[in-house]
Coordinates of C-alpha atoms in Angstrom, one line a residue:
M21 CA 51.0 5.5 -44.6
K22 CA 49.3 7.3 -41.7
K23 CA 47.9 4.7 -39.2
A24 CA 45.7 4.8 -36.0
V25 CA 45.4 2.1 -33.4
L26 CA 42.2 1.8 -31.4
F27 CA 43.0 -0.2 -28.1
S28 CA 39.8 -1.1 -26.4
N29 CA 38.5 -3.6 -23.8
H30 CA 40.8 -4.2 -20.8
F31 CA 44.4 -2.9 -19.7
R32 CA 45.5 -6.6 -18.9
A33 CA 48.9 -7.2 -20.5
F34 CA 49.9 -3.8 -21.7
D35 CA 53.1 -3.5 -19.8
Y36 CA 54.2 -6.8 -21.4
T37 CA 52.9 -6.1 -24.9
V38 CA 53.5 -2.4 -25.6
D39 CA 57.0 -2.6 -27.0
Y40 CA 55.9 -5.3 -29.4
F41 CA 53.1 -3.1 -30.6
L42 CA 55.2 -0.1 -31.0
D43 CA 57.7 -2.0 -33.3
Y44 CA 54.9 -3.7 -35.2
F45 CA 53.0 -0.6 -36.2
G46 CA 56.2 1.5 -36.5
E47 CA 56.3 5.2 -37.3
D48 CA 53.4 7.5 -38.4
T49 CA 51.1 5.8 -36.0
D50 CA 48.7 7.4 -33.4
Y51 CA 47.3 5.5 -30.4
F52 CA 43.8 6.0 -28.9
I53 CA 43.0 4.0 -25.8
Y54 CA 39.4 3.5 -24.5
C55 CA 39.4 0.9 -21.7
W56 CA 37.4 -0.2 -18.7
D57 CA 38.5 0.9 -15.3
T58 CA 38.5 -2.8 -14.0
E59 CA 40.7 -5.8 -14.2
Y60 CA 38.6 -8.7 -15.6
D61 CA 38.9 -12.2 -17.0
F62 CA 42.7 -12.5 -16.8
Y63 CA 43.7 -15.9 -15.4
N64 CA 46.6 -18.3 -15.7
V65 CA 46.0 -22.0 -16.3
E66 CA 45.9 -23.0 -12.7
E67 CA 43.3 -20.2 -11.8
L68 CA 41.2 -21.2 -14.9
I69 CA 41.1 -24.9 -13.9
N70 CA 39.9 -23.9 -10.4
I71 CA 37.2 -21.7 -11.9
L72 CA 36.0 -24.3 -14.4
A73 CA 36.0 -27.1 -11.8
N74 CA 33.8 -25.1 -9.5
T75 CA 31.3 -23.7 -11.9
E76 CA 27.8 -25.1 -11.8
K77 CA 26.2 -26.5 -15.0
S78 CA 25.2 -23.5 -17.1
R79 CA 21.5 -23.2 -18.1
S80 CA 22.4 -20.4 -20.7
V81 CA 24.2 -20.4 -24.1
Y82 CA 27.4 -19.2 -22.3
P83 CA 30.4 -21.3 -21.9
A84 CA 31.3 -22.1 -18.2
Q85 CA 34.0 -19.5 -17.9
E86 CA 31.5 -16.7 -19.0
Q87 CA 28.7 -18.1 -16.8
Y88 CA 31.2 -18.0 -13.9
K89 CA 31.7 -14.3 -14.4
I90 CA 27.9 -13.7 -14.8
N91 CA 27.1 -15.5 -11.7
K92 CA 29.8 -13.4 -9.8
G93 CA 28.2 -10.2 -11.2
K94 CA 29.7 -7.1 -9.7
S95 CA 32.3 -8.9 -7.7
A96 CA 34.0 -10.2 -10.9
F97 CA 35.2 -6.8 -11.5
K98 CA 38.4 -5.6 -9.6
P99 CA 39.2 -1.9 -9.7
L100 CA 42.0 -0.9 -11.8
D101 CA 44.6 1.7 -10.6
T102 CA 43.9 4.0 -13.6
V103 CA 46.3 6.6 -12.4
K104 CA 49.1 4.0 -12.4
A105 CA 47.9 2.5 -15.6
E106 CA 47.8 5.9 -17.3
E107 CA 51.2 6.7 -16.2
S108 CA 52.4 3.4 -17.6
I109 CA 50.8 4.1 -21.0
L110 CA 52.2 7.7 -21.3
K111 CA 55.7 6.6 -20.3
K112 CA 55.7 4.5 -23.5
I113 CA 53.3 6.4 -25.7
P114 CA 53.4 10.1 -24.6
S115 CA 51.0 11.3 -27.3
A116 CA 48.4 8.6 -26.6
K117 CA 44.8 9.8 -26.1
I118 CA 43.3 7.9 -23.1
K119 CA 39.7 7.5 -21.7
W120 CA 38.6 5.1 -19.0
V121 CA 35.0 3.9 -18.7
S122 CA 33.1 2.1 -16.1
N123 CA 30.3 -0.4 -15.9
T124 CA 28.0 2.4 -14.7
D125 CA 28.7 4.2 -18.0
F126 CA 27.6 1.1 -19.9
F127 CA 24.4 0.7 -17.9
N128 CA 23.5 4.3 -18.5
W129 CA 24.0 3.8 -22.2
F130 CA 22.2 0.5 -22.3
K131 CA 19.1 1.7 -20.6
D132 CA 18.3 3.9 -23.6
I133 CA 19.0 1.1 -26.2
D134 CA 15.9 -0.2 -27.7
I135 CA 16.8 -3.9 -27.8
K136 CA 15.9 -7.1 -26.1
K137 CA 17.3 -7.2 -22.6
S138 CA 18.1 -10.0 -20.3
K139 CA 16.8 -9.9 -16.7
D140 CA 20.4 -10.5 -15.5
S141 CA 22.1 -7.1 -15.8
Y142 CA 25.5 -8.8 -16.2
S143 CA 24.4 -11.0 -18.9
N144 CA 23.6 -7.8 -20.8
L145 CA 27.1 -6.3 -19.9
Y146 CA 28.8 -9.6 -21.2
K147 CA 26.7 -9.5 -24.5
L148 CA 26.8 -5.9 -25.4
G149 CA 29.8 -4.3 -23.3
F150 CA 32.0 -5.2 -26.3
F151 CA 29.9 -3.1 -28.7
Y152 CA 29.5 -0.2 -26.1
I153 CA 33.2 0.2 -25.8
L154 CA 33.8 0.0 -29.6
S155 CA 31.0 2.5 -30.4
K156 CA 32.1 5.1 -27.7
G157 CA 35.7 4.4 -28.3
F158 CA 35.3 5.3 -31.9
E159 CA 33.4 8.5 -31.0
H160 CA 36.3 9.3 -28.8
F161 CA 38.7 8.7 -31.7
L162 CA 36.8 11.0 -33.9
K163 CA 36.9 13.9 -31.6
N164 CA 40.7 13.6 -31.2
S165 CA 41.8 12.6 -34.6
Q166 CA 42.4 13.3 -38.3
E167 CA 41.9 11.2 -41.5
Y168 CA 44.0 8.0 -41.6
D169 CA 44.9 5.6 -44.3
L170 CA 44.2 2.6 -42.0
I171 CA 42.7 2.1 -38.7
F172 CA 43.4 -0.9 -36.5
R173 CA 41.3 -2.2 -33.6
A174 CA 43.2 -4.2 -31.2
R175 CA 43.3 -5.6 -27.6
F176 CA 46.2 -5.2 -25.2
D177 CA 46.4 -8.9 -24.6
C178 CA 46.5 -10.2 -28.2
I179 CA 49.4 -9.7 -30.5
P180 CA 49.4 -9.9 -34.3
F181 CA 52.0 -11.6 -36.4
E182 CA 52.8 -10.8 -40.0
K183 CA 52.4 -7.4 -41.6
Q184 CA 50.5 -7.6 -44.8
W185 CA 48.0 -4.7 -44.8
R186 CA 45.6 -3.7 -47.5
T187 CA 43.6 -0.4 -47.9
D188 CA 40.5 -1.5 -49.6
D189 CA 37.5 0.8 -48.9
N190 CA 34.3 -0.7 -47.7
T191 CA 36.2 -3.9 -46.4
L192 CA 36.9 -5.0 -42.8
F193 CA 40.0 -7.2 -42.7
V194 CA 39.7 -9.8 -40.0
E195 CA 41.7 -12.7 -38.7
K196 CA 39.0 -15.2 -39.3
V197 CA 35.5 -15.4 -40.6
R198 CA 33.0 -18.3 -40.9
I199 CA 29.3 -19.0 -41.2
N200 CA 27.4 -20.5 -38.3
N201 CA 23.9 -21.5 -39.2
G202 CA 23.7 -18.8 -41.8
I203 CA 25.1 -16.1 -39.4
P204 CA 28.6 -14.7 -40.1
W205 CA 31.0 -15.2 -37.2
V206 CA 34.0 -12.7 -37.0
A207 CA 37.1 -13.0 -34.9
D208 CA 36.9 -9.8 -32.7
Q209 CA 40.3 -9.4 -31.1
F210 CA 42.2 -7.7 -34.1
F211 CA 40.8 -6.2 -37.3
Y212 CA 41.5 -3.2 -39.6
G213 CA 40.1 -1.2 -42.4
T214 CA 40.1 2.3 -43.9
H215 CA 38.9 5.5 -42.3
S216 CA 35.6 5.3 -44.2
T217 CA 35.2 1.5 -43.4
F218 CA 35.3 2.3 -39.7
K219 CA 32.9 5.1 -39.9
N220 CA 30.5 2.9 -41.8
L221 CA 30.8 0.2 -39.1
F222 CA 30.7 2.2 -35.9
L223 CA 28.6 5.2 -36.5
N224 CA 25.0 4.7 -35.4
L225 CA 25.8 1.5 -33.9
N226 CA 22.9 1.5 -31.5
I227 CA 20.6 1.7 -34.4
K228 CA 22.2 -1.4 -35.9
L229 CA 21.9 -3.3 -32.6
N230 CA 18.2 -2.6 -32.5
D231 CA 18.0 -3.7 -36.3
L232 CA 19.9 -6.8 -35.3
A233 CA 17.5 -7.9 -32.6
N234 CA 14.4 -7.3 -34.8
T235 CA 15.5 -8.2 -38.4
P236 CA 15.4 -11.8 -39.7
P237 CA 17.3 -13.9 -39.7
Y238 CA 19.3 -12.3 -36.8
S239 CA 16.1 -11.8 -34.7
D240 CA 15.3 -15.5 -34.8
T241 CA 18.6 -16.4 -33.0
Y242 CA 19.4 -13.1 -31.2
E243 CA 19.1 -14.5 -27.7
K244 CA 21.7 -17.2 -28.6
L245 CA 24.1 -15.1 -30.5
L246 CA 27.6 -14.7 -29.3
F247 CA 29.2 -11.3 -29.6
Q248 CA 31.6 -12.8 -32.6
E249 CA 28.3 -13.5 -34.4
M250 CA 26.9 -10.2 -33.5
L251 CA 29.9 -8.4 -34.8
G252 CA 29.7 -10.4 -38.0
S253 CA 26.0 -9.6 -38.4
I254 CA 26.6 -5.9 -37.7
V255 CA 29.3 -5.8 -40.5
A256 CA 26.7 -7.3 -42.8
L257 CA 24.0 -4.8 -41.8
S258 CA 26.7 -2.0 -42.4
K259 CA 26.9 -3.4 -46.0
L260 CA 30.7 -3.9 -45.6
N261 CA 32.7 -6.7 -47.1
I262 CA 34.5 -9.1 -44.8
R263 CA 37.8 -10.5 -45.9
E264 CA 40.3 -12.8 -44.0
S265 CA 43.6 -11.0 -43.7
K266 CA 47.2 -12.6 -43.7
I267 CA 47.5 -11.7 -40.0
N268 CA 47.2 -14.2 -37.3
T269 CA 47.4 -13.5 -33.6
S270 CA 48.3 -15.0 -30.2
F271 CA 46.8 -14.1 -26.8
I272 CA 49.0 -13.2 -24.1
R273 CA 47.6 -15.1 -21.2
K274 CA 48.6 -14.4 -17.6
E275 CA 50.3 -17.8 -17.7
V276 CA 52.9 -16.4 -20.2
I277 CA 53.6 -13.4 -17.9
D278 CA 53.7 -15.4 -14.8
R279 CA 56.4 -17.7 -16.3
G280 CA 58.3 -14.8 -18.0
K281 CA 58.0 -16.4 -21.4
N282 CA 59.3 -14.6 -24.5
I283 CA 56.5 -12.8 -26.2
N284 CA 57.9 -13.9 -29.6
N285 CA 57.8 -17.6 -28.6
R286 CA 54.8 -18.1 -30.8
E287 CA 54.7 -21.9 -30.4
Y288 CA 54.4 -21.5 -26.7
L289 CA 51.8 -18.8 -26.9
D290 CA 49.6 -21.0 -29.2
K291 CA 50.0 -24.0 -26.8
I292 CA 48.7 -22.1 -23.9
T293 CA 45.7 -20.7 -25.9
W294 CA 44.9 -24.3 -27.1
L295 CA 45.1 -25.5 -23.5
Y296 CA 42.6 -22.8 -22.4
Q297 CA 40.3 -23.9 -25.2
Y298 CA 40.7 -27.6 -24.3
L299 CA 39.8 -27.0 -20.7
Q300 CA 36.7 -25.0 -21.6
R301 CA 35.6 -27.7 -24.1
T302 CA 36.2 -30.5 -21.6
L303 CA 34.0 -28.8 -19.0
K304 CA 31.3 -28.1 -21.6
W305 CA 31.1 -31.7 -22.6
R306 CA 31.1 -32.9 -19.0
Q307 CA 28.2 -30.6 -18.2
Q308 CA 26.0 -31.9 -21.1

């Protein structure tokens, strides 16, 4: 089976997770990397507690951690040493195809997108940066690839457990899907499908984003949609099936790296993720 892995979003935990990914995907796998040229949103528990404790009550739909980053704006993004990062990638994956993108790239793309825009530029980046990098990352992939049996989208800081892959056309396999007030919500960190499924999903994504903002029932709640709900809605607009896979994932938080914990210690990884979620929920309740 010929496989392609599309890594996107931020570099974050690559040095810590790369060996796991190489073993998980095995042979006959090509790697395509399309990442931001900044480090962003990568905290340990102590740092997160400090951030949440000092974040003012949010007036938006965003949770406190995201509102903190929006409030900081440009200063929330620390430059990544892309030369060093690329050397690190190629040392482990010599054949990887790599492309770095900046916030400026996003804003140049975004100004031509016919969609409802927030007055706060970094609210726009938070809401749609995920889709920008997926769309452009897939275009980068198509220019440098062949036909594959399966394509996986993954983050560097989120590792999958289990390995039960299916090759059903027109179906996107995700870790979790649910319905929120009639809108499909899809876990975004790890999903996969056939070559044709990914083409149906990502090609002409800017048109689908516009349709999302102007087509009921999505348009009625667009301003409040989180990007997991936007992803589920775009899958629906692409006329793809959504299926939960047998694969579960765990996030590799900075906490794990700081303490040198074994990446295969799934119980510990899940406890740290639960603690993050508990802290975020606690602050949300306190602010209401």
